[in-house]
PDB file of C-alpha atoms in Angstrom:
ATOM      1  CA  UNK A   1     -19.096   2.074  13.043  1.00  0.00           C
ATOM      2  CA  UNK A   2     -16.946  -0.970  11.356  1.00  0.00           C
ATOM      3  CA  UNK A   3     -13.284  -0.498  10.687  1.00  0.00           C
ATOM      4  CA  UNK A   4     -14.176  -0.217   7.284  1.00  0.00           C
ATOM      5  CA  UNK A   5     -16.449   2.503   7.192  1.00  0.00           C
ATOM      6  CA  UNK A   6     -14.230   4.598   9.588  1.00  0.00           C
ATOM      7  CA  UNK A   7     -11.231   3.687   7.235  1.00  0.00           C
ATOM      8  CA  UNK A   8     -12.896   5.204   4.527  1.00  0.00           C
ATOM      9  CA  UNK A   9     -14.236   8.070   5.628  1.00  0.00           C
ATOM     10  CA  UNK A  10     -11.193   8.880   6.903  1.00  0.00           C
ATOM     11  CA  UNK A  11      -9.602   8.522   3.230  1.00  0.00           C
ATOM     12  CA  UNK A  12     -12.477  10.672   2.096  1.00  0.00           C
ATOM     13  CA  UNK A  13     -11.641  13.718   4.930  1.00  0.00           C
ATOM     14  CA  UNK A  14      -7.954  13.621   3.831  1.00  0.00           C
ATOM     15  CA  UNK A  15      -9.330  15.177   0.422  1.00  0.00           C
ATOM     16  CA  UNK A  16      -9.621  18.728   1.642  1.00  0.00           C
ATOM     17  CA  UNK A  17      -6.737  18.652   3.095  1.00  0.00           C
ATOM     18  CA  UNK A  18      -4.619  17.673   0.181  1.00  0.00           C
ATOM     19  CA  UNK A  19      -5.067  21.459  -2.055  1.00  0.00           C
ATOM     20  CA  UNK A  20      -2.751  21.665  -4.775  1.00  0.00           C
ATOM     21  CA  UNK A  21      -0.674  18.471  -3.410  1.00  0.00           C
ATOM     22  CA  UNK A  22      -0.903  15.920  -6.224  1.00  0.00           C
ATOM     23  CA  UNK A  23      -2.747  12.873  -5.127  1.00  0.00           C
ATOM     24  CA  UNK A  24      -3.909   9.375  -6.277  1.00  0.00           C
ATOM     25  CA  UNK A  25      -6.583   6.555  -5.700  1.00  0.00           C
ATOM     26  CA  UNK A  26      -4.891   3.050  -5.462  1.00  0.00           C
ATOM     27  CA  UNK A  27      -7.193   0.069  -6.300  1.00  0.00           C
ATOM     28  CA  UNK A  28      -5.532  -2.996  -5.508  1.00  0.00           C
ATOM     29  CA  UNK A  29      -6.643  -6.959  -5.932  1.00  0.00           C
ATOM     30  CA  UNK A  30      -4.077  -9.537  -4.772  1.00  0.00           C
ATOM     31  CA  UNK A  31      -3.364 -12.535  -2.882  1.00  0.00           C
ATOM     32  CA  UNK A  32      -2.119 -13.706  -0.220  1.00  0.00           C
ATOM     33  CA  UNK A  33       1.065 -16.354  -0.040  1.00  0.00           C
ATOM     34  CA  UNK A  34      -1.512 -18.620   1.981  1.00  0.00           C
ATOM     35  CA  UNK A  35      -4.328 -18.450  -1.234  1.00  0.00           C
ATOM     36  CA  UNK A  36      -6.598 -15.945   0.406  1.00  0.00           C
ATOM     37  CA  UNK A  37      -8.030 -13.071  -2.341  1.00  0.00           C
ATOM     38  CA  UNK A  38      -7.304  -9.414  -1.102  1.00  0.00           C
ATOM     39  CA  UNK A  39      -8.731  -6.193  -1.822  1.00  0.00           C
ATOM     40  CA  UNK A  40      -7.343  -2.718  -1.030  1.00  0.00           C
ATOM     41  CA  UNK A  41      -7.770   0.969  -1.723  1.00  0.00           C
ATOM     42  CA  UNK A  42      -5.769   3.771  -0.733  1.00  0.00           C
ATOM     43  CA  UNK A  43      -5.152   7.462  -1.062  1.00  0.00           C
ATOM     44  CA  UNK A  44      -1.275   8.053  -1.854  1.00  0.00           C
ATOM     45  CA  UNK A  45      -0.359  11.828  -1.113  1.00  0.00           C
ATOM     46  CA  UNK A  46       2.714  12.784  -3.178  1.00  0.00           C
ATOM     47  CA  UNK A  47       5.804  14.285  -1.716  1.00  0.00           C
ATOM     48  CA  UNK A  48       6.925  17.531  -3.676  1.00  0.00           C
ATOM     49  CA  UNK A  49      10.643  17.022  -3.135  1.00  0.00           C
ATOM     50  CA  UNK A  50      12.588  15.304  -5.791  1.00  0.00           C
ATOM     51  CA  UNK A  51      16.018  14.248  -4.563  1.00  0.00           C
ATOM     52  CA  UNK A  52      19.477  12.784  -7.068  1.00  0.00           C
ATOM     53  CA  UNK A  53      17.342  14.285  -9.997  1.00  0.00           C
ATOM     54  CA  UNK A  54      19.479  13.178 -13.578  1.00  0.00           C
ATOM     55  CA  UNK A  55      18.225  12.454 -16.910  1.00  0.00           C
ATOM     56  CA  UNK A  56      17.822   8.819 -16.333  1.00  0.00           C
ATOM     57  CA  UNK A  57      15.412   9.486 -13.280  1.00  0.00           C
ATOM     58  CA  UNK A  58      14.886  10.754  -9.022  1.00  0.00           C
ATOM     59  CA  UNK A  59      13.402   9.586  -6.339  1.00  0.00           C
ATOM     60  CA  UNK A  60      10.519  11.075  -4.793  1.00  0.00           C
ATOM     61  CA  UNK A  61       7.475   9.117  -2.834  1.00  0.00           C
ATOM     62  CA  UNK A  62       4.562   9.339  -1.155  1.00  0.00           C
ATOM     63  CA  UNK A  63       2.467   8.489   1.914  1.00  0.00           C
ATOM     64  CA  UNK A  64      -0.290   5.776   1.577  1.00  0.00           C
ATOM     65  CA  UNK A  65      -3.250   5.651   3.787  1.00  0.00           C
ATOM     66  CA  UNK A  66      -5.040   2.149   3.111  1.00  0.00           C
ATOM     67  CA  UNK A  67      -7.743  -0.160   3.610  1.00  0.00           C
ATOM     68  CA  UNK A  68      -7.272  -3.758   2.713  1.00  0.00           C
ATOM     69  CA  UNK A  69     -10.191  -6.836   2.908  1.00  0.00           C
ATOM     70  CA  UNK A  70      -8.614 -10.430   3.297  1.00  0.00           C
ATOM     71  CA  UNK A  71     -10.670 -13.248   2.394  1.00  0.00           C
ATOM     72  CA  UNK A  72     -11.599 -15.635   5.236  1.00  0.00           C
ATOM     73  CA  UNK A  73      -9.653 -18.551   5.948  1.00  0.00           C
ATOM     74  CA  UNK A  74      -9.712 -21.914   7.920  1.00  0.00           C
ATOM     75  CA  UNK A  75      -8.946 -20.037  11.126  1.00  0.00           C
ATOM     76  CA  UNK A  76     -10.719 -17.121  10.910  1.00  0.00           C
ATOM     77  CA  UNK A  77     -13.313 -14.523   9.078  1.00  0.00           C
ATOM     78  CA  UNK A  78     -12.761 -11.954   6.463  1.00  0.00           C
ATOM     79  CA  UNK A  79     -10.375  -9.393   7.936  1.00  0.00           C
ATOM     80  CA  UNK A  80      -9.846  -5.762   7.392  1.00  0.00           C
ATOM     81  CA  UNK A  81      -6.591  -4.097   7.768  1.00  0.00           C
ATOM     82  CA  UNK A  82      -6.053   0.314   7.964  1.00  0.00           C
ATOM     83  CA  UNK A  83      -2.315   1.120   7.324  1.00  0.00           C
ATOM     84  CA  UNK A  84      -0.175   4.171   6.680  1.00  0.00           C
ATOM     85  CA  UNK A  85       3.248   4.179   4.770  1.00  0.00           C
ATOM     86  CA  UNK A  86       5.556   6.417   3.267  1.00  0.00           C
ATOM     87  CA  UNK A  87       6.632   5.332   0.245  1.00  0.00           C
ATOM     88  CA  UNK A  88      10.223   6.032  -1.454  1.00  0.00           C
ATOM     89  CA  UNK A  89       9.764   5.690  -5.079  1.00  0.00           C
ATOM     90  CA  UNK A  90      12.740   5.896  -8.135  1.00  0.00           C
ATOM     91  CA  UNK A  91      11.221   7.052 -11.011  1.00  0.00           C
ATOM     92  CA  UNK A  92      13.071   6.381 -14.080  1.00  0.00           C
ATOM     93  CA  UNK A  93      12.856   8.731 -17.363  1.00  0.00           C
ATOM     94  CA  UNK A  94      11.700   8.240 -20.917  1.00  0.00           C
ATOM     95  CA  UNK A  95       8.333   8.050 -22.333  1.00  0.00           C
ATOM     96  CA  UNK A  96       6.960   5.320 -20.296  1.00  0.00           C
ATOM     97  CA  UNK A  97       8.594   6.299 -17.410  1.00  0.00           C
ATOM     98  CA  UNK A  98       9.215   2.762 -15.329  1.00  0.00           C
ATOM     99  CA  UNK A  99       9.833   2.820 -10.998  1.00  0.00           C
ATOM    100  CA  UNK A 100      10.075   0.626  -8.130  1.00  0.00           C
ATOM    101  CA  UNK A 101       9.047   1.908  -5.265  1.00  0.00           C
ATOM    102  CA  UNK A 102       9.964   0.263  -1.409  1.00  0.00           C
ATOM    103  CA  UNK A 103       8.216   1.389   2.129  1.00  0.00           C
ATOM    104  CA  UNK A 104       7.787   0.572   5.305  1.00  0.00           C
ATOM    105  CA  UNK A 105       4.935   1.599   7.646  1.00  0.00           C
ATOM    106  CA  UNK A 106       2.547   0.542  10.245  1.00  0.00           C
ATOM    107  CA  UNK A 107      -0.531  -1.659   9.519  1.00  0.00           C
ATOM    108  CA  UNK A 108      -3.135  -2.622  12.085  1.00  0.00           C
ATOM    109  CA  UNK A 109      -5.517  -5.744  11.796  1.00  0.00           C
ATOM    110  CA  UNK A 110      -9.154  -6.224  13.369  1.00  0.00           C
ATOM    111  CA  UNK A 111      -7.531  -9.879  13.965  1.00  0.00           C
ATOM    112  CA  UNK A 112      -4.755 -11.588  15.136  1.00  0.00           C
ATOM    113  CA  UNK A 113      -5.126 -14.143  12.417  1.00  0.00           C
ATOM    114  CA  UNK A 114      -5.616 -13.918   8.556  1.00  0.00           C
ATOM    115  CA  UNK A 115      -6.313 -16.485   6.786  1.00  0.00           C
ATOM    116  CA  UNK A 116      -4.821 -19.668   8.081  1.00  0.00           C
ATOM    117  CA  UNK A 117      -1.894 -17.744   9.695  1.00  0.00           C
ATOM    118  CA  UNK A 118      -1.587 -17.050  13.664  1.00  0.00           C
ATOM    119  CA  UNK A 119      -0.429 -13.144  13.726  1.00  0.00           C
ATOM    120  CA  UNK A 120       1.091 -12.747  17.133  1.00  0.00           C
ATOM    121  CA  UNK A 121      -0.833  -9.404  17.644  1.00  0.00           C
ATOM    122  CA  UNK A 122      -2.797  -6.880  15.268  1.00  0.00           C
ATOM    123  CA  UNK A 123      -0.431  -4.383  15.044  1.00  0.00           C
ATOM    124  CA  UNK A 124       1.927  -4.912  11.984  1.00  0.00           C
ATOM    125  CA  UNK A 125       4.892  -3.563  10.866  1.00  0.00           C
ATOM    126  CA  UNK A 126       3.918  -3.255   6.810  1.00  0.00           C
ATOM    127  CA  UNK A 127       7.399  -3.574   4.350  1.00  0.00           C
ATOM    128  CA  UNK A 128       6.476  -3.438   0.703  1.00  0.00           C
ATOM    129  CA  UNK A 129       8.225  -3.691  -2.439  1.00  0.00           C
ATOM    130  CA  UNK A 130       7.180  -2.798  -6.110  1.00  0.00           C
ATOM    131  CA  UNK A 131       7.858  -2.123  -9.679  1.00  0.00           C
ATOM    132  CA  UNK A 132       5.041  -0.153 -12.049  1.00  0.00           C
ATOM    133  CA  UNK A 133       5.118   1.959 -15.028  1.00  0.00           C
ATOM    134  CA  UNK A 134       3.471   5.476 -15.763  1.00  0.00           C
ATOM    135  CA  UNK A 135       1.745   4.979 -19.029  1.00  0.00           C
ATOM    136  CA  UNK A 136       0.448   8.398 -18.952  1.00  0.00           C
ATOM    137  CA  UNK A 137       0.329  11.370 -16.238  1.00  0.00           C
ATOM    138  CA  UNK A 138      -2.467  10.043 -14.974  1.00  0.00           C
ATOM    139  CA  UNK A 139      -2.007   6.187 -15.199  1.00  0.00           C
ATOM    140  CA  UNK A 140       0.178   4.037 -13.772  1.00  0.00           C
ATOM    141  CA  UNK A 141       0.022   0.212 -13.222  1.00  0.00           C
ATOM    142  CA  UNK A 142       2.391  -1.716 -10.572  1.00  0.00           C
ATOM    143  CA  UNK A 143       2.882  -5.310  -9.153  1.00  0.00           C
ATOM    144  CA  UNK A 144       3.678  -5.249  -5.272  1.00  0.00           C
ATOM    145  CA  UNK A 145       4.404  -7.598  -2.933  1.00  0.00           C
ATOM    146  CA  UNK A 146       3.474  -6.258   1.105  1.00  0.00           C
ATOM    147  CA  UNK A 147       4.727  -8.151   3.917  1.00  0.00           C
ATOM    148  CA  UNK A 148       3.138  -8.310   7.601  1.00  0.00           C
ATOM    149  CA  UNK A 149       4.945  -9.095  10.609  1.00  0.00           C
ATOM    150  CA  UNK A 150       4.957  -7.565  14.314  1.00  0.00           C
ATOM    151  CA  UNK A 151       9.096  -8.097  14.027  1.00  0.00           C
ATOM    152  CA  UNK A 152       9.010 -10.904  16.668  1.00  0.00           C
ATOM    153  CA  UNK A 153       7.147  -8.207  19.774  1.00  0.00           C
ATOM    154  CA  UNK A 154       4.809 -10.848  20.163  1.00  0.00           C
ATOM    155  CA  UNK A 155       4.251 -14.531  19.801  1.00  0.00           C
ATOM    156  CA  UNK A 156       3.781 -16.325  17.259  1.00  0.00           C
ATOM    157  CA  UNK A 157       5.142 -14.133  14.605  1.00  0.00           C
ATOM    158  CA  UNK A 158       3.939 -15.389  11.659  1.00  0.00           C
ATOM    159  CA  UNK A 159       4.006 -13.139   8.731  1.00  0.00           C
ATOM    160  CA  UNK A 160       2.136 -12.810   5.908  1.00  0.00           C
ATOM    161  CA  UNK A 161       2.378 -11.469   2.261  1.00  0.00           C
ATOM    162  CA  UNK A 162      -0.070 -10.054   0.069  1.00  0.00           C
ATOM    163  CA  UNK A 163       0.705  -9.653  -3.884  1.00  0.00           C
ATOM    164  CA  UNK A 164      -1.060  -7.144  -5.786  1.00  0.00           C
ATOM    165  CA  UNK A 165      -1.869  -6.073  -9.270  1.00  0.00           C
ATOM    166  CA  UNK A 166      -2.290  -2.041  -8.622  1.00  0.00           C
ATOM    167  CA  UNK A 167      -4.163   0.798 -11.039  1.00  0.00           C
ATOM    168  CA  UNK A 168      -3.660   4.231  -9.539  1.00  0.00           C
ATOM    169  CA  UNK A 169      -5.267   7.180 -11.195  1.00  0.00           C
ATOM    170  CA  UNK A 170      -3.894  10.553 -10.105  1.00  0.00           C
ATOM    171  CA  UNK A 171      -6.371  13.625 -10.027  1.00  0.00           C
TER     172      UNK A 171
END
């Protein structure tokens, strides 16, 4: 069984598990800061807490459970990547209810290279950074910027970003 198949599969047995715990499927296209195309989806599994809630907004977050494809490069083959995150996100008020979001989990690669980068190892540390807007309680659309590195535990440590256009639907 390929990484990708077991990645989602597991995505698919997190369903039952979710109940009355609001949840979304992230679709993802990007690229990375080397050229490559990307692809991801994920399952984000909304935290019920809302913390410094105020007119003008709270945060809240959620964890994300991923699958990403990188395009092949010089160095290597296509890639696949399974990570998990939680993710803090500041959701603004008003109709169209804008947030940025920030995260930092654990990624793991079937390669120690992407692209035309040398990885170090193919377990990642995964920060991320975005900015979206809810356009209805359902919708939302985000651009996201995830960066790769093993924090210098192995040599080389040459990170990687991936930007993304992102459509989540919530259900």
């Amino acid at each position: 069984m390929n990484l990708r198949t077991l990645s989602l599969f597991a995505i698919a047995s997190l369903a039952p598990a979710i109940g009355t715990q609001a949840a979304e499927v992230l679709l993802a296209p990007g690229v990375t800061s080397e050229g490559q195309n990307t692809a991801s989806i994920a399952l984000g599994l909304d935290w019920e807490q809302r913390w410094f809630e105020r007119d003008a907004g709270h945060l809240t977050g959620y964890w994300s459970f991923a699958y990403t494809w990188w395009e092949a490069g010089d160095l290597s083959g296509d890639q696949q990547t399974v990570s998990v995150s939680p993710v803090f996100v500041y959701q603004f008020g008003g109709r169209w209810k804008p947030f940025l979001e920030i995260g930092l989990g654990a990624a793991y690669f079937t390669d120690d290279r992407v692209g035309d980068k040398k990885l170090g190892s193919r377990l990642h540390f995964e920060d991320r950074f975005g900015a979206g807007i809810r356009f209805s309680d359902r919708d939302s659309l985000r651009v996201r910027v995830i960066h790769y590195s093993n924090a210098g535990l192995e040599d080389p440590n040459q990170g990687i970003e991936s930007w993304s256009l992102v459509y989540a639907r919530r259900f």
